Coordinates of C-alpha atoms in Angstrom, one line a residue:
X14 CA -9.6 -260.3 18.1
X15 CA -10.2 -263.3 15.7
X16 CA -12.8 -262.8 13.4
X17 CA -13.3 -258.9 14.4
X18 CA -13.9 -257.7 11.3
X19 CA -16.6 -255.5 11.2
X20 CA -17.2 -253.1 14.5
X21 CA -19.2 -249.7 14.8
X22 CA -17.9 -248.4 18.3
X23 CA -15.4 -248.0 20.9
X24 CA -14.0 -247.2 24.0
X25 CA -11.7 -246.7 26.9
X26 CA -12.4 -247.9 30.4
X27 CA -10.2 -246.3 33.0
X28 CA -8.3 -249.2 33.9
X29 CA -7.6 -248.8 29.8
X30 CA -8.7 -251.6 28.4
X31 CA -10.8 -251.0 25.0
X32 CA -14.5 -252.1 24.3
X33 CA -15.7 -253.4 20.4
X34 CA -19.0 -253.7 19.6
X35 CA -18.4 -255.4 16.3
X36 CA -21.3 -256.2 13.8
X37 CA -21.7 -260.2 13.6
X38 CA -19.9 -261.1 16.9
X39 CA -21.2 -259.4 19.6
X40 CA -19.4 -256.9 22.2
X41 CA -15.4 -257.5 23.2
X42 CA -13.6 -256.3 25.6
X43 CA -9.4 -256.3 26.0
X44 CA -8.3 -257.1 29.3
X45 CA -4.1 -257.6 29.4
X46 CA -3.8 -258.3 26.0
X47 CA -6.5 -260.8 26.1
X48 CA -10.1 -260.2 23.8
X49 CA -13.2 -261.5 25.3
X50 CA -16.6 -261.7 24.2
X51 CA -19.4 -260.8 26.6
X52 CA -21.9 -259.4 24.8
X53 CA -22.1 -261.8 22.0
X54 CA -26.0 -261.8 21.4
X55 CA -26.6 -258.4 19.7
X56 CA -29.4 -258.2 17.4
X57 CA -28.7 -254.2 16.5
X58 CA -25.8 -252.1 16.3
X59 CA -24.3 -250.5 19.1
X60 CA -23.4 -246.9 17.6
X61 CA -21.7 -245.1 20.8
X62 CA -19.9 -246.4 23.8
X63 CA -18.8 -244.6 26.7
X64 CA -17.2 -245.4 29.9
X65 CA -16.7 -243.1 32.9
X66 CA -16.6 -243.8 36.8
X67 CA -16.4 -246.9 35.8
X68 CA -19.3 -247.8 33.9
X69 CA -19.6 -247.8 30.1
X70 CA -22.9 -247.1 28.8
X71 CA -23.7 -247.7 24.9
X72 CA -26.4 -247.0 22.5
X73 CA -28.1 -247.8 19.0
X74 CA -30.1 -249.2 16.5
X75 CA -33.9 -248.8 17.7
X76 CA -33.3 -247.0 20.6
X77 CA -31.2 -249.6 22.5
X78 CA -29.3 -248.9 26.1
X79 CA -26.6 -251.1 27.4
X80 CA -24.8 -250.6 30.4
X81 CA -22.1 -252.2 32.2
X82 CA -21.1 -252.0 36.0
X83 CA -18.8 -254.2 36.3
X84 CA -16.0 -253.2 33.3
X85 CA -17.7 -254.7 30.4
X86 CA -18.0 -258.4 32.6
X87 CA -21.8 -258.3 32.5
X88 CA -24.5 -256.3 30.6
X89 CA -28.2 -254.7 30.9
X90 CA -30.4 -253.9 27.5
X91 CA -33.1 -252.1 27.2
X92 CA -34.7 -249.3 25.1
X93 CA -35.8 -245.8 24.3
X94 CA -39.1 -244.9 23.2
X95 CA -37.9 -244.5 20.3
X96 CA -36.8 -246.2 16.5
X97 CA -34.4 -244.0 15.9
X98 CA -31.0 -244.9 15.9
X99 CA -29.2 -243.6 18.5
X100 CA -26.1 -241.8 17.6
X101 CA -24.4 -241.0 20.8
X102 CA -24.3 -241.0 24.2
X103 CA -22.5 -238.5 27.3
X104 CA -22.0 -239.1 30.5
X105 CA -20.0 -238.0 34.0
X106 CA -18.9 -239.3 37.2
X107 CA -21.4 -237.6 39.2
X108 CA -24.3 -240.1 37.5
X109 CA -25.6 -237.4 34.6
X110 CA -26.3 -239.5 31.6
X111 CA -27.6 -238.0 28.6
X112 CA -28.8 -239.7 25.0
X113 CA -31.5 -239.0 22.5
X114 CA -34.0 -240.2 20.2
X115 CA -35.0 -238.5 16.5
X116 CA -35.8 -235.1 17.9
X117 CA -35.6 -235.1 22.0
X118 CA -33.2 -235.4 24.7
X119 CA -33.2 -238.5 27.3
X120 CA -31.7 -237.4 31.2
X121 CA -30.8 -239.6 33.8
X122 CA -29.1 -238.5 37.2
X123 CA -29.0 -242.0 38.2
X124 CA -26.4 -243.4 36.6
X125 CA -29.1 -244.8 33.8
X126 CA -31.3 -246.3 36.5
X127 CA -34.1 -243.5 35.6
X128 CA -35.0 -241.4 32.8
X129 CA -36.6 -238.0 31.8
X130 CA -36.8 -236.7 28.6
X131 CA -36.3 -233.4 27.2
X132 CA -37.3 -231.5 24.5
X133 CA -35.2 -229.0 23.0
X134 CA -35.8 -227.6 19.9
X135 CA -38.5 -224.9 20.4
X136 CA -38.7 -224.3 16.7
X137 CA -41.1 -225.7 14.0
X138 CA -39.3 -227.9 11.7
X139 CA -37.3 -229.2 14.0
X140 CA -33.6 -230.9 13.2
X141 CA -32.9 -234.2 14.1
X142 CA -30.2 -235.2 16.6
X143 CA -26.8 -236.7 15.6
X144 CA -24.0 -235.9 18.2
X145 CA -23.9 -235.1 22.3
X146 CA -21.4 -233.4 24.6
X147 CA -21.6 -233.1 28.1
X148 CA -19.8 -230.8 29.7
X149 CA -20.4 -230.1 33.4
X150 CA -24.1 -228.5 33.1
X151 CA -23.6 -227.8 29.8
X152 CA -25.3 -229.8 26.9
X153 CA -24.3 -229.6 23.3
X154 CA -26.2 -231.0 21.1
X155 CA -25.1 -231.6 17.5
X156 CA -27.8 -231.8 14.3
X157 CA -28.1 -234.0 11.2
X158 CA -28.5 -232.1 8.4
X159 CA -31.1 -230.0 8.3
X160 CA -31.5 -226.5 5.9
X161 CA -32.7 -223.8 8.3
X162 CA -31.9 -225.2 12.1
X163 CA -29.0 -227.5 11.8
X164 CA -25.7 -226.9 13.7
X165 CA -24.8 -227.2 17.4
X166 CA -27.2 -226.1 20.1
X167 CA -26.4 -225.1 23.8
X168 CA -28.8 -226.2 26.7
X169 CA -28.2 -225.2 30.2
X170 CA -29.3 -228.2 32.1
X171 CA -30.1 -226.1 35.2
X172 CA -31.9 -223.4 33.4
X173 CA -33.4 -225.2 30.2
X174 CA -32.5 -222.0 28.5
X175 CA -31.7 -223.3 25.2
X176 CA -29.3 -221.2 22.5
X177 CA -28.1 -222.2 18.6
X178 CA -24.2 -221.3 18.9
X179 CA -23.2 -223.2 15.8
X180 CA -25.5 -222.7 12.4
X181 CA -24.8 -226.0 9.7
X182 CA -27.2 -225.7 6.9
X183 CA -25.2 -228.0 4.7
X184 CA -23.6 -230.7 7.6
X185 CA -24.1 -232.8 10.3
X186 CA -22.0 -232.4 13.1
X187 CA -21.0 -235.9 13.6
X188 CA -19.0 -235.6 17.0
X189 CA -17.9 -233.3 19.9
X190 CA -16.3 -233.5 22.9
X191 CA -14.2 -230.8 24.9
X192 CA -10.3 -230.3 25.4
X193 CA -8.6 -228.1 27.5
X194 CA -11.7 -225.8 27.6
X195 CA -12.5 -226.1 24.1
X196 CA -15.2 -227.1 21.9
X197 CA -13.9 -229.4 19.1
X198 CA -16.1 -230.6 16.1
X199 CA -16.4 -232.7 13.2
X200 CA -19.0 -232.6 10.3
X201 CA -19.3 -233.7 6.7
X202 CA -22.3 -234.2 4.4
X203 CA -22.9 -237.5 2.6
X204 CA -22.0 -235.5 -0.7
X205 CA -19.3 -233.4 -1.2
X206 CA -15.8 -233.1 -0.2
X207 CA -16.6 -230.9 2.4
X208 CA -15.7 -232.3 6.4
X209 CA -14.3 -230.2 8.8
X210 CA -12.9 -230.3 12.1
X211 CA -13.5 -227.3 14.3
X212 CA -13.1 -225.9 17.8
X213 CA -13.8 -223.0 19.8
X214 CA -13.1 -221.7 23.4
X215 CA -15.5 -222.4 26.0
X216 CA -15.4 -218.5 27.2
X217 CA -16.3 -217.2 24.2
X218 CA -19.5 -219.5 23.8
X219 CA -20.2 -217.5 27.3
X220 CA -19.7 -214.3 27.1
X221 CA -19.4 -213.4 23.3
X222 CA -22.9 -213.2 20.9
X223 CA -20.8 -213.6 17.7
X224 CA -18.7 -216.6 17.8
X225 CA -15.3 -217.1 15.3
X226 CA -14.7 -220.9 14.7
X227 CA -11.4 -221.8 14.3
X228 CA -10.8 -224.9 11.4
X229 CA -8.0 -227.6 10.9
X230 CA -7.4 -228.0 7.4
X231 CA -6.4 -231.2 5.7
X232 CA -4.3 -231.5 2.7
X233 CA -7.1 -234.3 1.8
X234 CA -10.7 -233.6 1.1
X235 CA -12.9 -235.9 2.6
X236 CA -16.6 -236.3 2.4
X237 CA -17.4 -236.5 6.2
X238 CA -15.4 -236.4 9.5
X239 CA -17.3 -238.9 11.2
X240 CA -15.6 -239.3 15.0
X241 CA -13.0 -237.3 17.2
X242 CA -10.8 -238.6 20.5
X243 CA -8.5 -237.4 22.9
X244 CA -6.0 -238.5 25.9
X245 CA -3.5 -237.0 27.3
X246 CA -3.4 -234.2 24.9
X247 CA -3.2 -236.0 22.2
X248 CA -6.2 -236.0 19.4
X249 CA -7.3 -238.1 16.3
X250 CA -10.4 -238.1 13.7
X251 CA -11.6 -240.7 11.6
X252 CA -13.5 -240.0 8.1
X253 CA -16.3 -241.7 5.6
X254 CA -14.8 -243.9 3.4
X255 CA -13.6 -242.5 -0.2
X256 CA -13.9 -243.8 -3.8
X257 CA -11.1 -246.6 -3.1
X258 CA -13.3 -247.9 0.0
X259 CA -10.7 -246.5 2.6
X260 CA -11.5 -243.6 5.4
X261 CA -8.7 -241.9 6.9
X262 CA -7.5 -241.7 10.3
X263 CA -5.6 -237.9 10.8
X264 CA -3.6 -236.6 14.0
X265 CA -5.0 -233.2 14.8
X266 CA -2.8 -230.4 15.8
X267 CA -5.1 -227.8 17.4
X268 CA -2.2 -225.7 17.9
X269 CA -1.5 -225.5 14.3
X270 CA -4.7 -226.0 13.0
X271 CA -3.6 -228.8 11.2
X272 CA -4.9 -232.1 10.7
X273 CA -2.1 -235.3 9.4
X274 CA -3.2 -238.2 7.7
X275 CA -1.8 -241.2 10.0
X276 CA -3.6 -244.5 8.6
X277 CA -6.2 -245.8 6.9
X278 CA -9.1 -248.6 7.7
X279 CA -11.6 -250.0 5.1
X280 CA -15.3 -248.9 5.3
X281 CA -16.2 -245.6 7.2
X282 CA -14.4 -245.3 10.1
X283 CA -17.3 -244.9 12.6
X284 CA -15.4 -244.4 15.9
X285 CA -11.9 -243.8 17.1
X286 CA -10.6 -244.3 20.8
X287 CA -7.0 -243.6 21.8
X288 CA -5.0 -243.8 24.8
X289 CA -1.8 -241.4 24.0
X290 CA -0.8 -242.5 20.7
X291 CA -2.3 -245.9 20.8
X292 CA -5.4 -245.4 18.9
X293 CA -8.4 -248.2 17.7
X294 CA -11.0 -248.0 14.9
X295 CA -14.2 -249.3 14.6
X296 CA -14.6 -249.8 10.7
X297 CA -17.3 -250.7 8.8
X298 CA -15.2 -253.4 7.1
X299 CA -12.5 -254.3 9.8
X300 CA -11.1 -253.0 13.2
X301 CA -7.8 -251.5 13.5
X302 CA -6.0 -251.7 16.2
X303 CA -2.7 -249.3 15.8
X304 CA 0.2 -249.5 18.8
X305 CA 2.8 -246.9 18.1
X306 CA 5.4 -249.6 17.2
X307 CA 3.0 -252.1 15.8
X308 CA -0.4 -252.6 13.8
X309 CA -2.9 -254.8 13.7
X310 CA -5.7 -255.1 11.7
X311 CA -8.8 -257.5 12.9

């Protein structure tokens, strides 16, 4: 990973090789040890990467799509209708592909071949989107910050009903995704000690109007939580970067609501990807790459 040093996402393919999209150099992928660069002409950031049924979809600056069928060998850009920056992207085997511009919702059942948008907020002053989670026909949608309509909203993709099941006035919810029938969440403001990591069980957001979060608690305060993972069981979040520069990068015990500082990397740490306790970081100032024996820092 020579000259990786700045990256703002990751991921996992299932044969588990990880995929940079790095800053100056373009978009790597490891394949047996081996980084290559096959993406190297990238005139925006890529700010989410995900790869299921083998096909890793990414998004970012100015509304770009990229999408790989071929394990990161060859690429396709194009774009959203939209400038915004696209924050994240969900996706499943079955060819449901979700993103989003400022304020709606982009669908594909076509494994990003075709498009139709959504709009969900049926509220005025509507928040902007910063977060997705796709679970079976089940869309969460995480907000920036916003003072009266912020949090997490629920959209039945069969139905369209749509329902607020997580109120933020104060946070954005920066990332979601679901383990072992649970929500988890991270959030943060850009001021303020104040992140959090928090989860919830699927069944309750079902059949219960008033829903009890459940928190991990840090013996650090940290301005933002900016990125969660999971495999096998195993979970990590990344954070914003403190006074000194450095954001840190915590083990989370949902069993003991507990979250354990485990490294550090320089700049925000944008995105986390792990595969047990192998984990990667896309930094805003380098990429770590952590093996449970070993470290390396690009």
């Amino acid at each position: 990973m020579k000259n990786m040093f700045s990256s703002t996402a990751v991921t996992r393919t299932e044969n588990n090789s990880f995929v940079v999209a790095t800053i100056n150099e373009g978009l790597f992928i490891e394949k047996n040890g081996i980084w290559k660069n096959t993406l190297p002409q990238l005139n925006y950031h890529i700010r989410d990467l995900k790869c299921t049924g083998g096909i890793i979809y990414g998004v970012g600056d100015k509304g770009m799509f990229i999408r790989s069928t071929d394990e990161g060998e060859t690429w396709r850009i194009e774009r959203f209708p939209t400038k915004a920056s696209v924050w994240s992207i969900s996706c499943n085997s079955k060819g449901l592909v979700v993103a989003h511009g400022e304020k709606v919702i982009y669908i594909s059942t076509t494994y990003g071949e075709t498009w139709n948008t959504l709009y969900p907020f049926e509220v005025s002053n509507s928040p902007s989107i910063r977060s997705l989670c796709l679970y079976e026909d089940i869309l969460f949608i995480g907000t920036k910050v916003h003072p009266k309509n912020g949090g997490i909203w629920m959209v039945d993709l069969l139905t369209n009903e749509v329902r607020r099941v997580k109120v933020e006035t104060s946070r954005m919810i920066s990332s979601m995704l679901v383990h072992k029938h649970l929500l988890v969440t991270v959030s943060g403001a850009c001021r303020g000690k104040n992140g959090s990591l928090e989860f919830l069980s699927l069944n309750s957001i079902k059949h219960e109007n008033k829903l009890n979060w459940n928190t991990c608690y840090s013996s650090d305060g940290h301005r933002s939580y900016l990125d969660v993972c999971a495999h096998n069981g195993i979970l990590y979040t990344t954070s914003s970067q403190n006074e000194a520069g450095y954001s840190t990068i915590s083990r989370v015990y949902l069993e003991n609501q507990e979250l354990v500082s485990c490294g550090f990397v320089r700049g925000h740490g944008w995105r986390i990807c792990n595969e047990n306790e192998n984990y990667i970081v896309a930094g805003l100032y380098e990429t770590k790459y952590h093996k449970k024996d070993s470290q390396k820092v690009c």
